[in-house]
Coordinates of C-alpha atoms in Angstrom, one line a residue:
M1 CA 162.9 181.9 135.6
I2 CA 163.1 178.4 137.4
R3 CA 163.7 180.0 140.6
K4 CA 160.3 181.7 140.2
L5 CA 158.8 178.4 139.1
F6 CA 159.9 177.1 142.1
F7 CA 158.7 179.7 144.3
L8 CA 155.4 179.5 142.7
A9 CA 155.2 175.7 142.7
A10 CA 156.2 176.2 146.8
T11 CA 153.5 178.6 147.2
F12 CA 150.9 176.5 145.6
A13 CA 151.8 173.8 148.0
V14 CA 151.8 175.8 151.1
L15 CA 148.2 177.2 149.7
G16 CA 147.2 173.6 149.0
F17 CA 148.0 172.1 152.2
A18 CA 146.2 174.9 154.5
A19 CA 143.4 174.7 152.6
F20 CA 143.2 170.7 153.6
W21 CA 144.3 171.3 156.8
F22 CA 141.2 173.8 157.1
L23 CA 138.7 171.5 154.7
T24 CA 139.4 168.5 157.2
I25 CA 139.4 170.1 160.5
P26 CA 137.3 167.1 163.1
A27 CA 134.0 168.7 163.1
T28 CA 131.8 168.8 166.4
V29 CA 128.5 168.8 168.0
R30 CA 128.2 171.1 170.6
A31 CA 126.2 170.5 173.9
S32 CA 123.9 173.9 173.1
E33 CA 123.1 172.5 170.0
L34 CA 121.1 169.3 171.8
G35 CA 118.5 170.7 174.3
P36 CA 116.7 169.2 177.0
H37 CA 116.1 165.6 176.7
T38 CA 114.8 162.9 179.2
P39 CA 116.6 159.4 178.2
N40 CA 114.4 156.5 177.1
L41 CA 116.2 153.4 178.4
A42 CA 114.2 151.1 176.3
N43 CA 114.0 152.9 173.4
G44 CA 118.0 153.2 174.1
K45 CA 117.9 149.0 173.7
T46 CA 116.1 149.2 170.9
M47 CA 118.7 150.8 169.0
F48 CA 121.7 148.8 170.7
L49 CA 119.7 145.9 169.4
A50 CA 119.3 146.9 166.0
G51 CA 122.9 148.5 165.3
N52 CA 124.1 144.4 166.7
C53 CA 126.5 146.9 169.2
Q54 CA 127.7 143.4 170.8
G55 CA 128.5 141.7 167.6
C56 CA 131.5 143.8 167.4
H57 CA 132.3 145.3 170.8
A58 CA 131.9 142.2 173.2
I59 CA 135.1 140.7 174.0
P60 CA 135.8 138.7 171.9
K61 CA 135.5 134.3 173.1
Q62 CA 133.1 135.4 176.2
P63 CA 129.8 134.2 176.9
D64 CA 128.2 137.4 178.4
T65 CA 127.8 139.6 175.2
A66 CA 126.9 142.9 177.7
R67 CA 130.8 142.8 178.5
L68 CA 131.5 145.7 175.7
G69 CA 135.4 145.6 176.5
G70 CA 136.0 145.6 172.6
G71 CA 139.1 143.7 170.3
L72 CA 137.2 141.7 168.0
G73 CA 139.7 142.6 164.7
L74 CA 138.1 143.5 161.9
V75 CA 140.3 142.6 158.6
S76 CA 140.3 145.2 155.8
K77 CA 142.7 145.3 152.8
F78 CA 143.7 148.4 154.8
G79 CA 144.6 146.5 157.6
T80 CA 143.0 145.3 160.6
F81 CA 140.8 147.6 163.1
Y82 CA 140.0 146.9 166.4
A83 CA 136.5 147.2 167.9
P84 CA 136.8 149.7 171.2
N85 CA 135.4 149.4 174.5
I86 CA 132.3 150.7 174.6
S87 CA 131.6 149.7 177.7
S88 CA 130.6 151.8 180.9
D89 CA 133.8 152.1 182.3
S90 CA 134.4 155.9 182.8
K91 CA 138.1 155.9 181.7
D92 CA 138.8 152.9 178.7
G93 CA 134.9 153.4 177.5
V94 CA 132.1 156.2 177.0
G95 CA 131.2 156.3 180.7
G96 CA 133.0 159.5 181.0
W97 CA 131.5 160.5 177.5
T98 CA 128.9 163.9 177.2
E99 CA 126.1 163.7 175.2
A100 CA 127.5 166.1 172.7
Q101 CA 130.9 163.6 172.2
F102 CA 128.8 160.7 171.8
V103 CA 126.7 162.2 168.9
T104 CA 130.2 163.7 167.2
A105 CA 131.4 160.1 167.1
M106 CA 128.3 158.7 165.9
K107 CA 127.5 161.0 163.3
K108 CA 130.8 163.1 162.3
G109 CA 133.2 160.2 163.0
V110 CA 135.1 162.3 165.5
S111 CA 136.6 161.2 168.8
P112 CA 136.1 162.8 172.4
D113 CA 139.9 164.1 171.8
G114 CA 139.2 165.6 168.0
E115 CA 140.6 162.7 165.9
H116 CA 138.9 161.3 163.0
L117 CA 137.2 158.0 163.5
Y118 CA 137.8 155.3 160.7
P119 CA 135.0 154.7 159.0
V120 CA 135.6 150.9 159.5
F121 CA 133.1 152.3 162.3
P122 CA 129.9 152.5 160.3
Y123 CA 129.4 156.1 160.8
T124 CA 128.3 156.6 157.3
S125 CA 125.2 154.8 158.7
F126 CA 124.5 156.1 162.4
Q127 CA 124.5 159.9 160.6
R128 CA 121.1 158.8 159.7
M129 CA 119.8 158.3 163.1
T130 CA 118.3 160.8 165.0
T131 CA 119.8 163.1 168.0
D132 CA 117.6 161.7 170.5
D133 CA 117.9 157.9 169.7
L134 CA 122.2 158.4 170.1
R135 CA 121.2 160.1 173.1
D136 CA 119.1 157.2 174.2
L137 CA 121.6 154.6 172.9
L138 CA 124.6 156.4 175.2
A139 CA 121.9 156.3 178.1
Y140 CA 121.4 152.8 177.5
L141 CA 125.3 151.9 177.3
K142 CA 126.2 153.6 180.8
T143 CA 123.7 150.7 182.5
L144 CA 125.9 147.7 181.1
P145 CA 129.0 146.6 183.2
A146 CA 132.2 149.1 183.0
V147 CA 134.9 146.6 181.6
S148 CA 138.5 148.7 182.5
G149 CA 141.0 147.9 179.6
Q150 CA 141.5 149.7 176.0
V151 CA 142.1 148.0 173.0
R152 CA 145.2 147.9 170.6
D153 CA 145.4 150.4 168.0
A154 CA 144.4 149.6 164.7
D155 CA 147.1 147.9 162.2
V156 CA 146.7 150.4 159.0
R157 CA 149.0 150.6 156.5
F158 CA 150.5 153.9 154.6
P159 CA 148.9 156.4 154.1
M160 CA 145.8 155.3 155.8
N161 CA 147.5 155.2 158.9
I162 CA 147.5 158.8 158.5
R163 CA 143.9 160.0 160.2
R164 CA 143.9 163.4 158.7
L165 CA 143.5 161.9 155.5
M166 CA 139.8 160.3 157.0
G167 CA 139.0 164.3 157.0
G168 CA 139.6 164.6 152.9
W169 CA 137.6 161.1 153.0
K170 CA 134.6 162.2 154.2
L171 CA 134.7 165.4 152.3
L172 CA 133.8 162.5 149.6
Y173 CA 131.4 160.3 151.6
L174 CA 130.0 161.6 154.4
D175 CA 126.9 164.1 153.8
G176 CA 125.6 164.7 157.0
K177 CA 122.1 164.0 156.6
E178 CA 119.6 162.4 158.8
F179 CA 117.0 160.1 157.7
K180 CA 114.0 161.9 155.9
P181 CA 110.9 159.8 155.9
D182 CA 109.0 159.7 152.7
A183 CA 105.6 160.9 152.6
T184 CA 104.3 158.2 149.3
Q185 CA 105.0 155.2 152.0
S186 CA 103.4 154.0 154.9
A187 CA 104.7 154.7 158.6
Q188 CA 105.7 150.6 158.6
W189 CA 108.5 151.3 155.2
N190 CA 109.7 154.2 156.9
R191 CA 110.5 152.7 160.0
G192 CA 111.9 150.0 158.5
A193 CA 114.1 152.3 156.1
Y194 CA 115.1 154.4 159.2
L195 CA 116.2 151.0 160.9
V196 CA 117.9 149.5 157.9
N197 CA 119.7 152.4 156.9
G198 CA 120.3 154.0 160.2
P199 CA 121.1 152.0 163.1
E200 CA 120.7 148.6 161.6
H201 CA 123.8 150.0 159.3
C202 CA 123.0 147.0 156.9
A203 CA 124.2 148.2 153.6
E204 CA 127.8 149.0 155.5
C205 CA 128.4 144.8 155.1
H206 CA 125.9 144.0 152.2
S207 CA 127.2 146.2 149.4
T208 CA 130.7 146.5 147.6
R209 CA 133.6 149.0 147.9
N210 CA 135.6 151.4 145.6
A211 CA 139.2 151.7 146.1
F212 CA 138.7 153.6 149.2
G213 CA 136.8 151.8 150.7
A214 CA 133.5 153.6 150.3
I215 CA 129.9 151.8 149.2
E216 CA 130.1 152.0 144.9
H217 CA 127.0 154.0 143.9
G218 CA 124.4 151.8 142.3
K219 CA 125.8 148.9 144.7
R220 CA 124.2 149.3 147.8
F221 CA 122.6 146.4 149.5
A222 CA 123.9 144.3 146.4
G223 CA 126.3 141.9 148.2
A224 CA 129.9 141.7 149.1
P225 CA 132.4 138.9 148.3
N226 CA 134.5 138.4 151.8
A227 CA 134.2 141.9 152.7
Y228 CA 136.2 141.4 155.4
G229 CA 138.7 138.7 154.9
K230 CA 139.6 136.1 157.5
L231 CA 136.3 137.4 159.8
V232 CA 133.9 135.6 157.5
G233 CA 136.0 133.2 155.7
N234 CA 135.2 132.6 152.0
L235 CA 131.2 133.2 152.7
G236 CA 131.1 136.9 152.2
F237 CA 128.2 139.1 152.6
P238 CA 124.9 138.2 150.2
N239 CA 122.9 140.3 148.1
I240 CA 120.1 141.1 150.0
T241 CA 117.7 143.1 146.9
Q242 CA 115.1 141.6 145.2
A243 CA 117.9 140.5 142.7
A244 CA 118.3 137.6 145.5
L245 CA 115.0 137.3 147.7
K246 CA 112.8 137.6 144.7
K247 CA 111.2 134.4 146.0
F248 CA 111.0 135.3 149.7
P249 CA 108.1 136.7 151.0
E250 CA 108.0 139.6 153.5
H251 CA 106.7 137.4 156.5
G252 CA 109.4 134.9 155.5
I253 CA 112.1 137.7 155.8
A254 CA 110.7 138.7 159.2
T255 CA 110.4 135.0 160.7
M256 CA 114.1 134.8 159.1
L257 CA 115.6 138.0 161.3
S258 CA 113.6 136.2 165.3
S259 CA 115.1 132.5 163.8
G260 CA 117.6 133.0 161.2
L261 CA 116.0 130.2 159.2
T262 CA 115.7 131.3 155.7
P263 CA 112.1 130.6 153.7
D264 CA 114.1 128.0 151.8
G265 CA 115.0 125.7 154.7
D266 CA 118.8 127.2 155.1
R267 CA 120.1 128.6 158.4
L268 CA 121.6 131.9 158.4
G269 CA 125.4 131.5 159.9
G270 CA 129.0 133.3 160.0
P271 CA 128.4 137.3 161.5
M272 CA 124.5 136.8 161.0
T273 CA 124.6 134.7 163.5
D274 CA 125.3 137.8 166.0
V275 CA 123.2 139.4 164.0
I276 CA 119.7 137.5 164.4
R277 CA 120.4 137.7 168.3
S278 CA 120.1 141.0 168.2
T279 CA 117.3 140.9 165.4
S280 CA 115.4 138.4 167.4
Q281 CA 115.2 140.7 170.4
L282 CA 113.4 143.5 168.4
S283 CA 109.8 143.8 168.6
E284 CA 107.4 141.5 166.1
D285 CA 106.4 145.8 164.8
D286 CA 110.0 146.5 164.0
R287 CA 111.1 143.1 162.5
E288 CA 108.0 143.5 160.2
A289 CA 109.0 147.0 159.0
I290 CA 112.6 146.0 157.9
A291 CA 111.1 143.0 156.1
A292 CA 109.1 145.5 154.4
Y293 CA 111.6 147.8 153.7
I294 CA 114.0 144.7 152.6
K295 CA 111.2 143.4 150.1
S296 CA 111.0 146.9 148.3
L297 CA 114.8 147.2 147.9
P298 CA 114.8 147.2 143.7
A299 CA 117.0 144.2 142.3
V300 CA 120.8 145.3 142.2
G301 CA 122.7 142.8 140.2
A302 CA 122.1 139.6 138.5
E303 CA 119.1 137.6 139.8
R304 CA 119.3 133.8 141.0

């Protein structure tokens, strides 16, 4: 009897492992799925600025933010992750990547060599972007200076250092859905919603996370205390719903995205310094669209 129970347990274990292995196979986007496209470098630059790509991927402590050699350490409760080289270098950056490989990384969280990427790279937001915007972004990245050199591997504790587990994480938290416009809202609101939830990936920092590092249901945009440890000191990321911004007028939020000055006379600091450096270069229309969407977010959390 014991032998039979052992055999059944071993069989279920093997079947369970096989099922997990099959379900967590890294997904890819095939080149045949993309279709023809003429890159729009101006739009690619807009996506680059909206995503504040240089904020994480520029080489730390050097003035040229176009040198995207990576290396910035992002500290989390799971360990420290290092932003990779996304310069146009064909060996160490994305210069040799195909459009399909880039879209796969941004939407599926899978590297060109078929490894699951950690969700500290916010593909949970980038999946909302249109494929054409991503193709334009890659084309723009390839116009920037090539920087040689790869960054160090992530310092991640067991069991999170087993990348295959990220496939299981994706089954729970990556839905694969692009942004869909809301027909009941204005074109401006929809543009703002797209930017905020897609390339801007605002919720990735401004939301609390559960034990598995995913955004907590019902707390999107409600702020995150000290989300990345040493990266932002003790400041954390503030609530950006109407619980905190109720007194901020829409035009004041748009101006804040240009100047870094809040409507109540304060100045944004910490990681937002880099963000404002990027959003200040967006068109006025895009800043106003972002402000319109942010202003529409219902209050989540305690009002202040």
